[in-house]
Coordinates of C-alpha atoms in Angstrom, one line a residue:
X355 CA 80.2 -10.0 37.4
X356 CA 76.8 -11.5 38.8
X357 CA 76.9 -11.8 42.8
X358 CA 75.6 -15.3 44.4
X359 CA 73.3 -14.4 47.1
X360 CA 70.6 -16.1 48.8
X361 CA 67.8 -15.9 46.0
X362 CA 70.5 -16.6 43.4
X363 CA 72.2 -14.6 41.0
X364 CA 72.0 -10.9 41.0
X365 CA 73.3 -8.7 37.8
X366 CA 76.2 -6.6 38.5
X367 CA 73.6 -4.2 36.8
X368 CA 70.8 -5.1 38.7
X369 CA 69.4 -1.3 40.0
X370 CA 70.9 0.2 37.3
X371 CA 69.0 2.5 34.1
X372 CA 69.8 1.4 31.1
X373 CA 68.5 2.6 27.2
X374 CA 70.1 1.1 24.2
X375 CA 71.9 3.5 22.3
X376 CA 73.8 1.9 19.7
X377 CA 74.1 -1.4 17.3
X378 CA 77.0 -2.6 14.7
X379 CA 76.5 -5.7 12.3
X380 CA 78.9 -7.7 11.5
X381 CA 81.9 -6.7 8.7
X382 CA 82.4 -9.0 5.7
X383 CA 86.1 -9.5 4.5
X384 CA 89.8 -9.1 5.3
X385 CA 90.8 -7.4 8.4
X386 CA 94.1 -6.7 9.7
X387 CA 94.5 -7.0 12.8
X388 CA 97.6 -8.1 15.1
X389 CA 97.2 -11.0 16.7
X390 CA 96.5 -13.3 13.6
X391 CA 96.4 -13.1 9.6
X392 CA 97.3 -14.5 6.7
X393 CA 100.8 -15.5 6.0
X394 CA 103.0 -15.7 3.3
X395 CA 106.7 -17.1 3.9
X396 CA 109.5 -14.8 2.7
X397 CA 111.9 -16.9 3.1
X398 CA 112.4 -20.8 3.8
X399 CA 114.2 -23.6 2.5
X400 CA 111.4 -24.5 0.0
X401 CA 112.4 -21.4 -2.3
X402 CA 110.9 -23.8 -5.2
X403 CA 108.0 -23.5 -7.1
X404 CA 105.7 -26.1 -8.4
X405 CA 102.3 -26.6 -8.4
X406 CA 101.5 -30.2 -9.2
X407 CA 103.3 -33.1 -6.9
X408 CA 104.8 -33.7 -11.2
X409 CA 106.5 -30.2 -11.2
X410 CA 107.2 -30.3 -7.7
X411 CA 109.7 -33.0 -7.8
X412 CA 110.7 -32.0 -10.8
X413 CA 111.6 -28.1 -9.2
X414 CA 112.7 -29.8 -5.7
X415 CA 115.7 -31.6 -7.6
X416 CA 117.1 -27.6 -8.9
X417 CA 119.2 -25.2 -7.5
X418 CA 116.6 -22.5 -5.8
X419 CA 115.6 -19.1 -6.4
X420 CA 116.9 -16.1 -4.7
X421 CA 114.8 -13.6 -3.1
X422 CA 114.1 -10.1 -4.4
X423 CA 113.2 -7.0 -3.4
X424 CA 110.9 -7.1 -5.9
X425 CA 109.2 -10.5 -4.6
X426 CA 108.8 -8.9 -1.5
X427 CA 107.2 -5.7 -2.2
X428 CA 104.5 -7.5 -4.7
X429 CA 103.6 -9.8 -1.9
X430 CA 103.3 -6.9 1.0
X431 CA 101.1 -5.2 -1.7
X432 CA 98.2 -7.9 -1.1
X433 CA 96.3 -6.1 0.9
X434 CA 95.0 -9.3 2.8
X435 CA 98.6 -10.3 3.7
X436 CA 99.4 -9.6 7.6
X437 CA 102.5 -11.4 8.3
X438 CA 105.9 -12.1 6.8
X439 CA 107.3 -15.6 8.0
X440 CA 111.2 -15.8 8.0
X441 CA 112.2 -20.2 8.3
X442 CA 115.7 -20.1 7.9
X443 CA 119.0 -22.5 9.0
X444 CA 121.2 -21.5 12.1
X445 CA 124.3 -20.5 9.5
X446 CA 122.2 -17.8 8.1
X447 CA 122.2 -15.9 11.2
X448 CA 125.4 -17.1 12.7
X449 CA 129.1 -17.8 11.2
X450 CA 131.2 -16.4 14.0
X451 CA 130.9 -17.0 18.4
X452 CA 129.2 -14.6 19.8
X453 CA 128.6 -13.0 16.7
X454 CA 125.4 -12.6 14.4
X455 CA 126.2 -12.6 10.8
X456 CA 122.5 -12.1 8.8
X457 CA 121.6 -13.9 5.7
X458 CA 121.1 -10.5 3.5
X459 CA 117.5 -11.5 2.5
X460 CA 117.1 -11.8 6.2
X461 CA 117.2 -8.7 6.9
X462 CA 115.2 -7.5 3.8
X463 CA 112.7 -9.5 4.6
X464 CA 112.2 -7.8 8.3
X465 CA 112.5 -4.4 6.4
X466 CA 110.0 -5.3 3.8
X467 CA 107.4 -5.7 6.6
X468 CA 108.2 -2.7 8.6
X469 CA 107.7 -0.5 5.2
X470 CA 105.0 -2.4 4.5
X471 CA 103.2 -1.7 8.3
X472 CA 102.7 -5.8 9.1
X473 CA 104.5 -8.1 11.4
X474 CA 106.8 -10.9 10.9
X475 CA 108.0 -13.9 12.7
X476 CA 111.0 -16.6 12.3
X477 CA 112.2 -19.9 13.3
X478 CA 115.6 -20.8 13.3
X479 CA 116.5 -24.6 12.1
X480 CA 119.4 -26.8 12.7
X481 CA 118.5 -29.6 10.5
X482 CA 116.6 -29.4 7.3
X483 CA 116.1 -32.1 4.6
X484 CA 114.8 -29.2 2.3
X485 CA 117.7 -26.8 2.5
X486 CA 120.7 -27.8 -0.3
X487 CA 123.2 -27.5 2.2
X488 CA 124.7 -30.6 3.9
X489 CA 124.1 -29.2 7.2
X490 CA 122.9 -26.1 8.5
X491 CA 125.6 -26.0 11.3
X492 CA 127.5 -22.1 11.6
X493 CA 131.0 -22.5 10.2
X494 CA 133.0 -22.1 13.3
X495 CA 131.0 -25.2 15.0
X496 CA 130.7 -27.2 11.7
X497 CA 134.0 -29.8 12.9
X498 CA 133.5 -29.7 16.3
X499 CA 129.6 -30.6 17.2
X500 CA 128.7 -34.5 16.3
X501 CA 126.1 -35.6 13.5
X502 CA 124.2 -37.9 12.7
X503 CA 124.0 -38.7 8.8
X504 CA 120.7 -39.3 7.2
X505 CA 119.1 -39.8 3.5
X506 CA 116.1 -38.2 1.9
X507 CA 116.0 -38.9 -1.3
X508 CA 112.6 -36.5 -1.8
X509 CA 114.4 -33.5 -1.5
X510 CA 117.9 -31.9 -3.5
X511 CA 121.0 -31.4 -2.5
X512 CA 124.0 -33.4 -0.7
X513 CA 123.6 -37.0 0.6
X514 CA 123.4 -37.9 3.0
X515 CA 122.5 -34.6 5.0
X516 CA 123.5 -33.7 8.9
X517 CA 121.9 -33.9 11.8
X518 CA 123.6 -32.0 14.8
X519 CA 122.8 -34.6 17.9
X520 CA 122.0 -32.7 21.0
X521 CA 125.3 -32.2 23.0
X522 CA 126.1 -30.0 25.9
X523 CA 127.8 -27.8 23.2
X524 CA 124.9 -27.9 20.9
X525 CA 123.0 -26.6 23.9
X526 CA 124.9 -24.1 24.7
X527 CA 125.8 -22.4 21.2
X528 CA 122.4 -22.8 20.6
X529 CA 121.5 -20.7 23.3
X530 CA 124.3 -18.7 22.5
X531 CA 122.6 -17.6 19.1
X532 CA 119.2 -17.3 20.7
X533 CA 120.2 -14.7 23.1
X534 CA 122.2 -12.3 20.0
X535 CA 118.9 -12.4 18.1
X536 CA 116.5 -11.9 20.9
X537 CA 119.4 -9.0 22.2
X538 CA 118.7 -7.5 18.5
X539 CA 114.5 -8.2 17.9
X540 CA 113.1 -9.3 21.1
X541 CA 112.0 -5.7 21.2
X542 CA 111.0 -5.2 17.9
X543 CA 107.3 -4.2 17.8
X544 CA 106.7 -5.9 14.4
X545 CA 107.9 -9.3 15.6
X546 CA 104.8 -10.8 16.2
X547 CA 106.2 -14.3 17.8
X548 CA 109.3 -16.7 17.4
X549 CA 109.1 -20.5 17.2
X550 CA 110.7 -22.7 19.7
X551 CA 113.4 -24.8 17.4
X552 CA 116.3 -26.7 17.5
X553 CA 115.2 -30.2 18.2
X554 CA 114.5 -32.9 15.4
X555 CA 114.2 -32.1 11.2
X556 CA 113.0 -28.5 10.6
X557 CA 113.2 -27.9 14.3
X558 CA 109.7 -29.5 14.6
X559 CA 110.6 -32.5 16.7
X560 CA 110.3 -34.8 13.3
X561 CA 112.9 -37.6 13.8
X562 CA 112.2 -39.8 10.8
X563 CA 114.8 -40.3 8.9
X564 CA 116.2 -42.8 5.8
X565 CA 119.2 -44.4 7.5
X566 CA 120.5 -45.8 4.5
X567 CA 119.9 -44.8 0.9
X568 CA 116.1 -46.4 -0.2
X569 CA 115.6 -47.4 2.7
X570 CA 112.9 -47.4 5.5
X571 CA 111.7 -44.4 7.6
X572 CA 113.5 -45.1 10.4
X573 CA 112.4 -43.0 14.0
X574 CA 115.8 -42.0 15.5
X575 CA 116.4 -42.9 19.0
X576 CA 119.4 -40.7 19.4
X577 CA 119.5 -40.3 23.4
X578 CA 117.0 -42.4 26.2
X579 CA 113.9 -40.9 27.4
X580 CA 114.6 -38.9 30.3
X581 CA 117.5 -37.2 28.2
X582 CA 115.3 -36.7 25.3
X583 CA 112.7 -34.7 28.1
X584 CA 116.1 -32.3 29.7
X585 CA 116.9 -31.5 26.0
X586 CA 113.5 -30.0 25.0
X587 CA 112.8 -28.1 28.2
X588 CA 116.3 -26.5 28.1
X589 CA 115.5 -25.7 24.9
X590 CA 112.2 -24.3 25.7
X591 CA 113.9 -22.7 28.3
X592 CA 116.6 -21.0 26.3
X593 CA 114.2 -20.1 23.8
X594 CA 111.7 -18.2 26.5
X595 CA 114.5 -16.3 28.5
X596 CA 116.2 -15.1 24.7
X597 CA 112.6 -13.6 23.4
X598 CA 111.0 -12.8 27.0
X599 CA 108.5 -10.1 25.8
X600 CA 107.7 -11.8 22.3
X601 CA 105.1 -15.0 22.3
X602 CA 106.9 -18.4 21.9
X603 CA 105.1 -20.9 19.0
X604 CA 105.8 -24.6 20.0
X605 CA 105.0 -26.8 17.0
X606 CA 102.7 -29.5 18.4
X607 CA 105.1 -32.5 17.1
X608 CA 106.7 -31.5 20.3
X609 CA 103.5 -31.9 22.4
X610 CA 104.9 -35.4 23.8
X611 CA 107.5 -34.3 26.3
X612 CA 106.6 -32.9 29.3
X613 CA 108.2 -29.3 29.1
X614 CA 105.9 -28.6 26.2
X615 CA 103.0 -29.8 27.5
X616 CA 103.4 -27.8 30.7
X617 CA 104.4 -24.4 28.2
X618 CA 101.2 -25.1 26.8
X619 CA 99.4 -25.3 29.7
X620 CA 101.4 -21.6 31.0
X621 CA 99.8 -19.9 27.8
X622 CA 102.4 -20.5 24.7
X623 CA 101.2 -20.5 21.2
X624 CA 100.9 -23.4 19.1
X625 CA 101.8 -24.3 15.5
X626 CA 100.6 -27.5 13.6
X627 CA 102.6 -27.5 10.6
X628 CA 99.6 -28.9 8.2
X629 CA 96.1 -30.2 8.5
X630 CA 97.5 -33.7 7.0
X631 CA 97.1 -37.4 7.5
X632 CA 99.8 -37.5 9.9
X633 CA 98.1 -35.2 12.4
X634 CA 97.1 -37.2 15.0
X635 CA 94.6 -37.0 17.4
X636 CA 97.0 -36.3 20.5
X637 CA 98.6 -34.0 19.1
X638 CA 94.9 -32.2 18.2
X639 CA 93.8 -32.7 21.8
X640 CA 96.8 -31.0 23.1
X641 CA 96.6 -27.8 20.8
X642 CA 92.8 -27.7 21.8
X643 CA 93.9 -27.5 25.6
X644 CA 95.9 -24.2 25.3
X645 CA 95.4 -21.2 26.9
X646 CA 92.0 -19.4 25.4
X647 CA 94.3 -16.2 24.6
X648 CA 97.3 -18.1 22.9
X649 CA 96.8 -18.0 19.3
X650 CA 96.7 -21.3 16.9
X651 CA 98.9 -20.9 13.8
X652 CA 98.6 -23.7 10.5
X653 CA 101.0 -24.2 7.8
X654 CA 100.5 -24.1 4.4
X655 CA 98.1 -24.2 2.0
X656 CA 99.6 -25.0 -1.4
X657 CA 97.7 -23.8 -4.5
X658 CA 97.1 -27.0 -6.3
X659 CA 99.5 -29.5 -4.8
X660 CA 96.6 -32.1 -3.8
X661 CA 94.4 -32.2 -6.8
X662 CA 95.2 -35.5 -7.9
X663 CA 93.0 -38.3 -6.2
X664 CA 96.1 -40.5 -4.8
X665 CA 96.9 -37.0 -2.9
X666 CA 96.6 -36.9 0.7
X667 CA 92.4 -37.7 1.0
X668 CA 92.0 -34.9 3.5
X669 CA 92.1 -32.8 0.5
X670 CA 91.1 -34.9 -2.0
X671 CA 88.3 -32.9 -2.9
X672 CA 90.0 -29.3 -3.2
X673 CA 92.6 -27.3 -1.8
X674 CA 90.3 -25.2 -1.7
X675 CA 88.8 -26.1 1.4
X676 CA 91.9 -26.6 3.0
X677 CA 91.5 -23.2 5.0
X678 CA 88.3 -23.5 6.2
X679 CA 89.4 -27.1 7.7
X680 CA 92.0 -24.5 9.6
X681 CA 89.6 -22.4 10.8
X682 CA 87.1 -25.3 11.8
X683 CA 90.2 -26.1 13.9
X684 CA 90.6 -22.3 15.8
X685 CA 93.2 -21.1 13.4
X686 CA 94.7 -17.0 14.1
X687 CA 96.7 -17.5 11.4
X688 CA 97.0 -19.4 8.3
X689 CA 100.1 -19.8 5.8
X690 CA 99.8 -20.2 2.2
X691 CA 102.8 -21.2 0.1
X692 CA 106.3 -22.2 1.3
X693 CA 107.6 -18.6 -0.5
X694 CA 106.8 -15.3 -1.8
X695 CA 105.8 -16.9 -5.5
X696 CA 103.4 -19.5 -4.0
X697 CA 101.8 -16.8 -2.4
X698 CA 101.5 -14.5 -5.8
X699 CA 100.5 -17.4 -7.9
X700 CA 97.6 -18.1 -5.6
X701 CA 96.7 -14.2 -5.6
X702 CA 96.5 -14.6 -9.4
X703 CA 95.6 -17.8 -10.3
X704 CA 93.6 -19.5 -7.3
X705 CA 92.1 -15.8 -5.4
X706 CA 89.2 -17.6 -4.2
X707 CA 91.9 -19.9 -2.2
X708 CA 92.0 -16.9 0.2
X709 CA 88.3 -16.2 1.4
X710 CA 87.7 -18.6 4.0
X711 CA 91.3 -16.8 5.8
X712 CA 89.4 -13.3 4.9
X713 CA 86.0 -14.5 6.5
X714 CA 86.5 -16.4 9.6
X715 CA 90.5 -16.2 10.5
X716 CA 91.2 -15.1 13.6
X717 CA 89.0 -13.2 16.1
X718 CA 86.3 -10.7 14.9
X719 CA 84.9 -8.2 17.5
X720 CA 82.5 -5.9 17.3
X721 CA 79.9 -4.5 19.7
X722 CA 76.3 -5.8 18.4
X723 CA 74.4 -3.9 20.8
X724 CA 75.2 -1.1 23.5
X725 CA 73.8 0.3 26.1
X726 CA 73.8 3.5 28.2
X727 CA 73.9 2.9 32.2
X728 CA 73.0 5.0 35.0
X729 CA 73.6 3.8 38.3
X730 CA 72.2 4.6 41.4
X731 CA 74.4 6.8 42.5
X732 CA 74.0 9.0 39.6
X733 CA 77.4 7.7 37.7
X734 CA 77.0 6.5 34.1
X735 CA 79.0 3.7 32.4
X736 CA 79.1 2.4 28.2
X737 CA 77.9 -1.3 28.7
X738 CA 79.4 -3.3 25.0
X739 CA 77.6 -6.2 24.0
X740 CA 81.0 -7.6 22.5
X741 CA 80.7 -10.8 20.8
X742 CA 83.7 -12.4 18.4
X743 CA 82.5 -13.2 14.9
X744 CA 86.0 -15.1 14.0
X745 CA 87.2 -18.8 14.8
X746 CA 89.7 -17.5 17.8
X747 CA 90.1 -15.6 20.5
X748 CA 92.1 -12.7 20.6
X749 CA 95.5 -14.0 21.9
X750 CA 96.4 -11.6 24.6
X751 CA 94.5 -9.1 26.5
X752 CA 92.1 -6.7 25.0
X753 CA 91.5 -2.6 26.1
X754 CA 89.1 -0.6 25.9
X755 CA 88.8 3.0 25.0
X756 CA 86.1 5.5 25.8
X757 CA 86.7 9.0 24.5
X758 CA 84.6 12.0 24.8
X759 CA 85.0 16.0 26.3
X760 CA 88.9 15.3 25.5
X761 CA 88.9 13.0 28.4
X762 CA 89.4 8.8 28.0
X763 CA 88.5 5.9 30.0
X764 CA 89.6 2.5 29.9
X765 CA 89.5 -1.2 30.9
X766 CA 91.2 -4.5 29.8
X767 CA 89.5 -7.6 29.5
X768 CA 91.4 -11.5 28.9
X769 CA 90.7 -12.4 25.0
X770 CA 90.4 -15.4 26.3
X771 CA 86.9 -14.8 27.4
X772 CA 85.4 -13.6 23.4
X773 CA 84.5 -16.7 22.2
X774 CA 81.2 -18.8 21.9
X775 CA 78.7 -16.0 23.3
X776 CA 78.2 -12.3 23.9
X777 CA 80.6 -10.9 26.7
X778 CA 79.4 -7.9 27.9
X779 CA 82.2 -5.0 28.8
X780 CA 81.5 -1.9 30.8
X781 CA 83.1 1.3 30.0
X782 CA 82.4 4.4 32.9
X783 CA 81.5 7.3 30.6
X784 CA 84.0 10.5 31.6
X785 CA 82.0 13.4 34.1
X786 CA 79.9 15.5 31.8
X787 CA 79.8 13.6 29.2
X788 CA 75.9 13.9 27.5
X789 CA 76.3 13.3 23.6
X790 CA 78.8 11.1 21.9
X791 CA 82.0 8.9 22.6
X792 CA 84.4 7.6 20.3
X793 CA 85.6 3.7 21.4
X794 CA 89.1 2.0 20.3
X795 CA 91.0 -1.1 21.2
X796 CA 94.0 -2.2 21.4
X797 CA 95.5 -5.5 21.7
X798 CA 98.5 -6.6 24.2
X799 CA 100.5 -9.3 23.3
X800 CA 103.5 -10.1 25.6
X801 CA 105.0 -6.7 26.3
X802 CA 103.7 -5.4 22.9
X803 CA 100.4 -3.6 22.4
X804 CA 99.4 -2.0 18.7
X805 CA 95.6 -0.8 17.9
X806 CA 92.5 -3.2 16.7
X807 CA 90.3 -2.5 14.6
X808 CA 86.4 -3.4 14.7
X809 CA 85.3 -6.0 12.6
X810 CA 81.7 -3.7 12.5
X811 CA 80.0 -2.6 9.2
X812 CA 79.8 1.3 9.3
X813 CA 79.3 1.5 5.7
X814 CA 83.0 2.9 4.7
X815 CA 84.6 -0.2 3.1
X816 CA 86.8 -1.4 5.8
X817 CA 86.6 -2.1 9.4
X818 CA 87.2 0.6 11.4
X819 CA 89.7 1.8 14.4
X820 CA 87.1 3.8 15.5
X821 CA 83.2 3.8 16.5
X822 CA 80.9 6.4 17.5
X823 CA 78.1 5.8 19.9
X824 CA 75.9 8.7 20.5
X825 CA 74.3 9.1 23.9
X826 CA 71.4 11.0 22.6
X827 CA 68.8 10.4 20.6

């Protein structure tokens, strides 16, 4: 860092010899990368197709599809898909106390992205007007926890449908549950982060509900203000201590009690679950205040849902733009379908649906420019002009690799601090060392850390895990 004296600032290079030795332009396209990527849910309670809001309501009122193997290894074959996203209801992980009890496709799923070398994450619901069940309650709870009936006559299934109020019971089972899965993934290197659930519709903190059949959109008010404020902090709570070492997503619904706000403020990741009409500007501010290294995740993009000009006018003029309105916002990650088959029909139908995600998703680093240091004392360092070419910062902390005469050097730097301008790294160069060095990244997210590759043009097709910089010209 620059010292502060008396004639002002003074480089922390100032003295120093330095020749440029090296310069990367940026890459064009996909990269994978942890940290952020393009989505596709393999598995939800929207397992309906339907690609006009005609077919859509048409598909919403039958009996959904099942997932496949089959689905699943089509949609880890797009090579621009990073992340599998697993939304499911508390009874598929859960019949039994103290027991977990997997929904099959669960667990396929999580396989599928293992084999396939990308990450996954999952939310857990307790309430979903989109699932055909009546409740999503585990069967040995279903008669003893309260609930609250409620109509929604856009969706198929029972009604009216269930929602569980927020008992000491409900508390406790929930965390109950929490603590099996995190017991069973929290460790798992290809969960890539879990979403803070079990408050309000979808687990979003959405209480609007029909009270009566035709009726209004009625905000519940099922418990006074201060309660409402203990529920989502235990919740938060529960959640944090089940999954310690994998990030926590808090949907930004949630941004009005006081727990989330302060999560947000201690560095959790954020989730705004579309880019819609009813995202309001609170709720914007709030998501733009988190941590620079927490990552920003939007869902979905749905191949040709808002074509028609009485759709939602924020994407009355195409869908197609809907992802580059993400990325405008900071977006790491972006979803695009509710299922498998939304994602393959936009692969073949819509492709161009997924470039704005392949260009500017995410963070983007490469070094433009480095130089070779000699310091006073005769020592020599790698000094990295790093600058981010994405719309995010990397969410976690960044290292640095410098390899050369079988010897390696590091240093770690907060991905908070790659965004806007160049941020220059320093690297000392190993004793000896006199023609080349080879550099690698990796990122560290929680307690997880997996490589990163350069989002440089070398000329081979991809971005690379490695660059060479030779010291001598």
């Amino acid at each position: 860092m620059a010292q502060l004296t008396e004639e002002g600032f003074v480089s922390r290079f100032a003295g120093c010899k330095s020749e440029q030795t090296a310069y990367f332009g940026p890459y064009r396209g996909h990269i994978h990368n942890p940290g952020m990527g393009i989505i596709s849910m393999a598995i939800s309670d929207h397992m309906v197709t339907g690609y006009t809001p005609w077919e859509r309501a048409q598909n919403d009122g039958k009996k959904p599809f099942t997932l496949t193997q089959k689905m699943l290894e089509e949609v880890t074959a797009l090579p621009y898909i990073d992340n599998l996203y697993l939304r499911v209801g508390w009874n598929d992980v859960q019949r039994e106390k103290g027991k977990l009890c997997l929904l099959p496709e669960f667990e396929m799923a999580v396989d599928a992205a293992r084999s396939a070398g990308i990450s996954w994450g999952l939310r857990i619901m307790q309430a979903s007007p989109s699932n055909p069940s009546e409740h999503l309650i585990p069967d040995f709870l279903a008669g003893r926890l309260p609930m609250y009936p409620y109509y929604d006559g856009s969706y198929y299934g029972p009604s009216p449908k269930k929602l569980p109020l927020y008992s000491e019971d409900y508390l406790k089972y929930w965390e109950e549950m929490l603590q099996l899965l995190g017991e069973k993934y929290d460790g798992d290197a290809s969960l890539e982060y879990a979403d803070v659930s079990g408050y309000g519709l979808w687990g979003e903190g959405h209480h609007g509900c029909h009270v009566k059949p035709g009726g209004p959109v009625v905000d519940l008010e099922l418990d006074d203000r201060e309660r409402k404020e203990e529920i989502v902090e235990r919740l938060i709570h529960s959640h944090q201590t089940a999954f310690s070492s994998t990030p926590m997503v808090l949907n930004l619904v949630l941004s009005e009690y006081r727990a989330a706000r302060k999560a947000i403020q201690e560095g959790c990741w954020v989730r705004r679950d579309s880019y819609h009409h009813w995202f309001q500007a609170d709720q914007a501010d709030y998501g733009l205040r988190k941590r620079p290294d927490a990552a920003m995740i939007f869902e979905t993009v749905m191949p040709g849902m808002n074509m028609q000009d009485n759709q939602d006018p924020a994407f009355r003029t195409s869908y197609l733009e809907t992802p580059d309105k993400m990325c405008d916002y900071g977006a790491a990650y972006g979803i695009v379908g509710f299922n498998p088959c939304d994602t393959l029909f936009a692969d073949h139908m819509v492709p161009q649906l997924f470039d704005a995600f392949k260009n500017r998703l995410g963070y983007r680093l490469r070094p433009s420019i480095c130089w070779k240091l000699t310091k006073p004392d005769g020592s020599r360092s790698l000094v990295l002009g790093m600058v981010n070419d994405g719309c995010a910062n990397p969410p976690g902390t960044v290292c640095f690799y410098a390899k050369a005469l079988g010897k390696t050097v590091s240093t770690e730097v907060n991905g908070g601090e790659f965004g806007g301008r160049m941020r220059l790294v320093e690297l000392p160069l190993p004793d000896g060392c006199s023609d080349r060095v080879t550099l690698t990244m990796a990122l560290l997210i929680g307690d997880k850390k997996r490589p990163v590759r350069f989002a440089a043009d070398v000329r081979t097709g991809e971005a690379p895990f490695e660059l060479t910089v030779c010291l001598s010209h």
